[in-house]
Amino acid sequence: PEGIEWPDHESGRPSFRLEDLTAANGLAHEAAHDALSDVTATIAMAKLVKEKQPRLFDYALQNRGKKQVAAMLDLKARKPFFHISGMLAKEQLYGALMMPLAQHPTNSNGIICFDLSADPEALVSLNEHQIRDRVFTASADLPEGAERIPLKVIHINKAPVVTTHKLVDTATAKRLDIDLERCERNWQRLSSMDLSDKLQLVFREQKFPPKSDAEQQLYGGFLPNQDKGLLDDVRRATASDFSQQQFYFADQRYNQLLFSYRARYFPESLSAEEQQTWLESCRWRLTDEQSGYLTLQQNRRTLDQLLADTSLSDHKRGVLQALESWSATVTQQFGL
């Protein structure tokens, strides 16, 4: 928007990072990623938008509600709408004419939408498995000649920026490189068919094998009520307590986490057998790429790539070299 400085990455793509936006616009942001500082900076950005683009601010504020967004993405009418999102193409300035096609199968707030600038033939002719591959596979990994199908789930409860398609007049369409006639043809074609069943199969959540490592089970469910009181006992416990007393959770994940907690912060509480178990666990995480953790080899490759950048500042290079030194220490410590 005019009146707001929008910084670019080195690649030429605009940055949406809060710390970049505040720096470019001279707004205070003392500690990026600190919760309170980020909230203060976000409020400052909102004030800047309200000051420089009051009509835009008022429109977004008035139409942020779930009810207003749902009306715009009405699946019975299936009218085209204009959507702005950082997930859309840079070439069209992150805007697209889209149409709603189906309700998300597992999230009632999600509406599956299609970018009308794209040819819908693949969407119409392919089966759900083929479409899933063309939606969830990175463009670089698709077979030669195959293009990603631009389906996007818009969540009506997350204040997305959606407007009437009428805002995209001829001049705006030219600026955004949107072919209005092409969008009209694609909308007419898709309006005549019902793809909702097929699309719901595409977006139905896949069942991934459960993680065996408790530290990777972030979404594995909440702690049972009978275990909650034991957490306070664990927090108060000393190394001596852990050596002399058993702490047992009904939820097996927390028994795993407790073992890792003791090994990291109270290693003297481990028996010889437990010390060996912890050592083998660390070696597994550091060497096996199937573990789900960053291995030393992966870390080495990443550091080499980053250090090859001749434009690095002395500070950043120093940080990377410190990580190199730490990696060497870990390698020696675990005999790898």
Coordinates of C-alpha atoms in Angstrom, one line a residue:
P1 CA 0.0 0.0 0.0
E2 CA 1.1 3.5 -0.7
G3 CA 2.7 5.3 2.2
I4 CA 4.2 2.1 3.6
E5 CA 7.8 1.0 2.9
W6 CA 7.9 -2.7 1.9
P7 CA 11.4 -4.2 2.0
D8 CA 12.6 -6.9 -0.4
H9 CA 14.6 -10.0 0.2
E10 CA 17.8 -10.5 -1.9
S11 CA 15.7 -12.6 -4.2
G12 CA 13.5 -9.6 -5.0
R13 CA 10.5 -11.0 -3.3
P14 CA 9.0 -8.7 -0.7
S15 CA 9.5 -9.6 2.9
F16 CA 6.5 -10.1 5.2
R17 CA 8.7 -10.5 8.3
L18 CA 7.6 -8.2 11.1
E19 CA 11.2 -7.2 12.0
D20 CA 11.9 -6.2 8.4
L21 CA 8.7 -4.2 8.1
T22 CA 9.2 -2.3 11.3
A23 CA 12.8 -1.5 10.4
A24 CA 11.9 -0.2 7.0
N25 CA 9.2 2.0 8.4
G26 CA 11.1 3.3 11.4
L27 CA 8.9 1.6 14.0
A28 CA 10.2 0.4 17.3
H29 CA 10.8 -3.3 17.6
E30 CA 13.4 -3.8 20.3
A31 CA 13.4 -7.6 20.6
A32 CA 12.1 -9.5 17.6
H33 CA 10.3 -12.7 18.5
D34 CA 9.8 -11.6 22.1
A35 CA 6.1 -11.9 22.6
L36 CA 5.4 -8.5 24.1
S37 CA 7.7 -6.7 21.7
D38 CA 6.1 -8.5 18.7
V39 CA 2.6 -7.5 19.9
T40 CA 3.7 -3.8 20.4
A41 CA 5.3 -3.8 16.9
T42 CA 2.2 -5.4 15.3
I43 CA 0.0 -2.6 16.9
A44 CA 2.4 0.0 15.5
M45 CA 2.2 -1.5 12.0
A46 CA -1.6 -1.5 12.3
K47 CA -1.6 2.2 13.3
L48 CA 0.7 2.9 10.3
V49 CA -1.8 1.3 7.9
K50 CA -4.7 3.1 9.5
E51 CA -2.8 6.4 9.1
K52 CA -1.6 5.9 5.6
Q53 CA -4.5 3.9 4.1
P54 CA -7.6 4.5 6.3
R55 CA -10.1 3.1 3.8
L56 CA -8.1 -0.1 3.4
F57 CA -7.8 -0.4 7.2
D58 CA -11.5 0.2 7.8
Y59 CA -12.5 -2.3 5.1
A60 CA -10.3 -5.0 6.4
L61 CA -11.4 -4.4 10.0
Q62 CA -15.1 -4.4 9.1
N63 CA -14.9 -7.6 7.0
R64 CA -12.6 -9.6 9.1
G65 CA -15.4 -11.5 10.9
K66 CA -16.3 -15.1 10.2
K67 CA -19.8 -14.2 9.1
Q68 CA -18.7 -11.7 6.5
V69 CA -16.0 -14.0 5.1
A70 CA -18.4 -16.9 4.9
A71 CA -20.8 -14.8 2.9
M72 CA -18.1 -13.9 0.4
L73 CA -17.1 -17.6 0.1
D74 CA -20.7 -18.9 -0.2
L75 CA -20.6 -22.5 -1.6
K76 CA -24.1 -22.3 -2.8
A77 CA -23.6 -19.2 -4.9
R78 CA -19.9 -20.0 -5.7
K79 CA -19.3 -16.5 -7.0
P80 CA -15.7 -15.4 -7.8
F81 CA -13.9 -13.2 -5.3
F82 CA -10.6 -11.4 -5.0
H83 CA -8.1 -12.7 -2.4
I84 CA -4.9 -11.2 -1.2
S85 CA -2.3 -13.4 0.5
G86 CA 1.4 -13.8 0.9
M87 CA 0.9 -17.4 -0.3
L88 CA -0.1 -16.3 -3.7
A89 CA 2.1 -15.5 -6.7
K90 CA 4.5 -12.6 -6.6
E91 CA 3.9 -12.1 -10.4
Q92 CA 0.3 -11.1 -9.6
L93 CA 1.3 -9.0 -6.6
Y94 CA 0.0 -11.6 -4.2
G95 CA -3.6 -11.2 -5.4
A96 CA -5.9 -13.6 -7.3
L97 CA -9.4 -14.0 -8.5
M98 CA -10.7 -17.2 -7.0
M99 CA -13.9 -19.2 -6.5
P100 CA -15.0 -21.4 -3.6
L101 CA -15.4 -25.1 -4.5
A102 CA -15.9 -27.2 -1.4
Q103 CA -15.9 -27.4 2.4
H104 CA -12.8 -28.8 3.9
P105 CA -13.6 -32.4 5.0
T106 CA -12.2 -32.1 8.6
N107 CA -12.2 -28.3 9.3
S108 CA -15.6 -26.6 9.1
N109 CA -13.9 -23.3 8.9
G110 CA -11.9 -24.2 5.8
I111 CA -13.1 -23.5 2.3
I112 CA -11.3 -25.1 -0.6
C113 CA -10.8 -22.5 -3.4
F114 CA -9.3 -22.4 -6.9
D115 CA -7.3 -19.7 -8.6
L116 CA -9.2 -18.8 -11.7
S117 CA -6.2 -17.7 -13.6
A118 CA -5.1 -21.3 -14.0
D119 CA -6.5 -23.9 -16.4
P120 CA -8.9 -26.1 -14.5
E121 CA -8.6 -29.1 -16.9
A122 CA -6.4 -31.1 -14.5
L123 CA -8.7 -30.4 -11.7
V124 CA -11.6 -31.7 -13.7
S125 CA -10.0 -34.7 -15.4
L126 CA -7.6 -36.1 -12.7
N127 CA -8.6 -38.4 -9.8
E128 CA -8.2 -37.4 -6.2
H129 CA -4.8 -39.2 -5.9
Q130 CA -3.4 -37.4 -8.9
I131 CA -4.7 -34.1 -7.8
R132 CA -3.2 -34.6 -4.3
D133 CA 0.2 -35.1 -5.9
R134 CA -0.2 -31.9 -7.9
V135 CA -1.3 -29.9 -4.8
F136 CA 1.1 -31.1 -2.1
T137 CA 4.2 -31.7 -4.1
A138 CA 6.7 -28.9 -4.5
S139 CA 6.9 -27.6 -8.1
A140 CA 10.6 -28.5 -8.4
D141 CA 9.7 -32.2 -7.6
L142 CA 6.9 -32.5 -10.1
P143 CA 7.4 -34.5 -13.3
E144 CA 8.5 -32.5 -16.3
G145 CA 5.6 -30.6 -17.9
A146 CA 3.4 -31.0 -14.8
E147 CA 2.2 -27.9 -13.0
R148 CA 0.9 -27.6 -9.4
I149 CA -2.9 -27.2 -9.2
P150 CA -3.6 -23.9 -7.4
L151 CA -6.0 -25.0 -4.8
K152 CA -6.0 -23.1 -1.5
V153 CA -7.8 -23.6 1.8
I154 CA -9.1 -20.3 3.1
H155 CA -10.0 -20.3 6.8
I156 CA -13.0 -18.1 7.4
N157 CA -12.1 -17.7 11.1
K158 CA -8.6 -16.3 10.4
A159 CA -9.5 -12.9 9.0
P160 CA -8.4 -13.5 5.4
V161 CA -8.4 -10.6 3.0
V162 CA -11.3 -11.3 0.6
T163 CA -13.3 -8.8 -1.4
T164 CA -15.8 -8.7 -4.2
H165 CA -14.4 -9.5 -7.6
K166 CA -15.8 -6.2 -8.9
L167 CA -12.8 -4.4 -7.3
V168 CA -10.6 -5.9 -10.1
D169 CA -11.4 -3.6 -12.9
T170 CA -9.6 -3.5 -16.2
A171 CA -6.8 -1.2 -15.0
T172 CA -6.3 -3.3 -11.8
A173 CA -6.3 -6.5 -13.7
K174 CA -3.6 -5.2 -16.0
R175 CA -1.4 -4.1 -13.1
L176 CA -1.8 -7.6 -11.5
D177 CA -1.4 -9.4 -14.8
I178 CA -4.8 -11.1 -14.4
D179 CA -6.6 -12.1 -17.6
L180 CA -10.3 -11.2 -16.8
E181 CA -11.7 -13.1 -19.8
R182 CA -9.7 -16.2 -19.0
C183 CA -10.9 -16.1 -15.3
E184 CA -14.5 -15.6 -16.5
R185 CA -14.3 -18.7 -18.8
N186 CA -12.8 -20.8 -16.1
W187 CA -15.4 -19.7 -13.6
Q188 CA -18.2 -20.5 -16.0
R189 CA -16.8 -24.0 -16.6
L190 CA -16.4 -24.8 -12.9
S191 CA -19.7 -23.4 -12.0
S192 CA -21.4 -26.0 -14.1
M193 CA -20.0 -29.0 -12.2
D194 CA -19.8 -30.2 -8.6
L195 CA -16.2 -31.2 -7.6
S196 CA -16.8 -31.1 -3.8
D197 CA -16.7 -34.9 -3.2
K198 CA -13.5 -35.3 -5.1
L199 CA -11.8 -32.3 -3.4
Q200 CA -12.8 -33.5 0.0
L201 CA -11.0 -36.7 -0.7
V202 CA -8.0 -34.8 -1.8
F203 CA -7.9 -32.8 1.5
R204 CA -8.9 -35.5 3.9
E205 CA -6.2 -35.8 6.5
Q206 CA -3.6 -38.5 5.7
K207 CA -2.8 -40.9 8.5
F208 CA 0.8 -40.7 9.2
P209 CA 2.6 -43.4 11.3
P210 CA 2.8 -42.3 14.9
K211 CA 6.1 -40.9 16.2
S212 CA 7.8 -43.2 18.7
D213 CA 9.8 -40.4 20.3
A214 CA 7.8 -38.5 22.9
E215 CA 9.7 -35.2 22.1
Q216 CA 8.2 -35.3 18.6
Q217 CA 4.6 -36.0 19.7
L218 CA 3.6 -32.4 20.1
Y219 CA 0.1 -33.1 18.8
G220 CA -0.2 -36.5 20.5
G221 CA -2.9 -35.4 23.0
F222 CA -3.1 -33.6 26.3
L223 CA -1.8 -34.9 29.6
P224 CA -4.3 -37.0 31.6
N225 CA -5.7 -35.3 34.7
Q226 CA -4.3 -37.9 37.0
D227 CA -0.8 -37.0 35.9
K228 CA -1.0 -33.3 36.3
G229 CA -0.2 -33.2 40.0
L230 CA 2.9 -35.3 39.4
L231 CA 4.4 -32.5 37.2
D232 CA 4.8 -30.2 40.3
D233 CA 6.6 -33.0 42.1
V234 CA 9.0 -33.5 39.2
R235 CA 9.7 -29.7 39.1
R236 CA 10.6 -29.7 42.8
A237 CA 12.7 -32.9 42.7
T238 CA 16.5 -32.9 43.1
A239 CA 19.1 -35.3 41.7
S240 CA 18.9 -37.1 45.0
D241 CA 15.1 -37.4 44.8
F242 CA 15.4 -38.9 41.3
S243 CA 17.9 -41.4 42.5
Q244 CA 15.9 -42.6 45.5
Q245 CA 12.3 -42.1 44.3
Q246 CA 10.2 -43.4 41.4
F247 CA 8.1 -41.0 39.4
Y248 CA 5.6 -42.9 37.2
F249 CA 3.1 -41.3 34.8
A250 CA 0.1 -43.1 33.4
D251 CA 0.9 -41.4 30.1
Q252 CA 4.0 -43.2 28.7
R253 CA 5.1 -40.2 26.8
Y254 CA 5.8 -38.4 30.0
N255 CA 7.9 -41.2 31.3
Q256 CA 10.1 -40.8 28.2
L257 CA 10.2 -37.1 28.7
L258 CA 11.1 -37.5 32.4
F259 CA 14.0 -39.7 31.4
S260 CA 15.3 -37.1 28.9
Y261 CA 14.8 -34.4 31.6
R262 CA 16.9 -36.3 34.1
A263 CA 19.6 -37.1 31.6
R264 CA 20.0 -33.4 30.6
Y265 CA 19.7 -31.7 33.9
F266 CA 20.4 -34.4 36.5
P267 CA 22.8 -36.8 34.8
E268 CA 24.2 -37.9 38.2
S269 CA 20.8 -39.5 38.9
L270 CA 21.2 -42.0 36.1
S271 CA 22.3 -45.5 36.7
A272 CA 25.1 -47.0 34.6
E273 CA 22.5 -48.8 32.4
E274 CA 20.5 -45.6 32.0
Q275 CA 23.6 -43.6 31.1
Q276 CA 24.3 -46.2 28.3
T277 CA 20.7 -45.9 27.1
W278 CA 20.9 -42.1 27.0
L279 CA 24.3 -42.3 25.1
E280 CA 22.8 -44.6 22.5
S281 CA 19.7 -42.4 22.1
C282 CA 21.9 -39.3 21.5
R283 CA 24.0 -41.2 19.0
W284 CA 20.9 -42.3 17.2
R285 CA 19.6 -38.7 17.0
L286 CA 22.9 -37.4 15.8
T287 CA 23.5 -40.0 13.0
D288 CA 20.2 -41.5 11.8
E289 CA 18.4 -39.3 9.3
Q290 CA 15.2 -41.3 9.9
S291 CA 15.2 -40.1 13.5
G292 CA 13.5 -36.9 12.7
Y293 CA 16.3 -34.9 14.3
L294 CA 19.0 -32.8 12.6
T295 CA 22.0 -35.1 12.2
L296 CA 25.6 -34.0 12.4
Q297 CA 26.0 -34.7 8.7
Q298 CA 23.0 -32.6 7.8
N299 CA 24.3 -29.9 10.1
R300 CA 27.7 -30.0 8.4
R301 CA 26.2 -29.6 4.9
T302 CA 24.1 -26.7 6.1
L303 CA 27.0 -24.9 7.7
D304 CA 29.2 -25.4 4.6
Q305 CA 26.5 -23.9 2.4
L306 CA 26.1 -20.9 4.7
L307 CA 29.8 -20.3 5.2
A308 CA 30.3 -20.3 1.5
D309 CA 28.4 -17.0 1.3
T310 CA 31.0 -14.3 0.8
S311 CA 28.6 -11.5 1.8
L312 CA 28.2 -12.8 5.4
S313 CA 28.9 -10.2 8.1
D314 CA 31.6 -10.8 10.6
H315 CA 29.0 -11.4 13.3
K316 CA 27.1 -14.0 11.3
R317 CA 30.3 -15.7 10.2
G318 CA 31.4 -15.8 13.9
V319 CA 28.1 -17.4 14.9
L320 CA 28.4 -20.1 12.2
Q321 CA 32.0 -20.8 13.2
A322 CA 30.9 -21.2 16.8
L323 CA 28.4 -23.8 15.6
E324 CA 31.2 -25.5 13.8
S325 CA 33.2 -25.7 16.9
W326 CA 30.2 -27.0 18.9
S327 CA 29.6 -29.7 16.2
A328 CA 33.2 -30.8 16.6
T329 CA 32.9 -31.0 20.3
V330 CA 29.7 -33.1 20.1
T331 CA 31.3 -35.4 17.5
Q332 CA 34.2 -36.0 19.9
Q333 CA 32.0 -36.3 23.0
F334 CA 29.9 -39.1 21.5
G335 CA 32.7 -40.8 19.7
L336 CA 31.3 -40.3 16.2

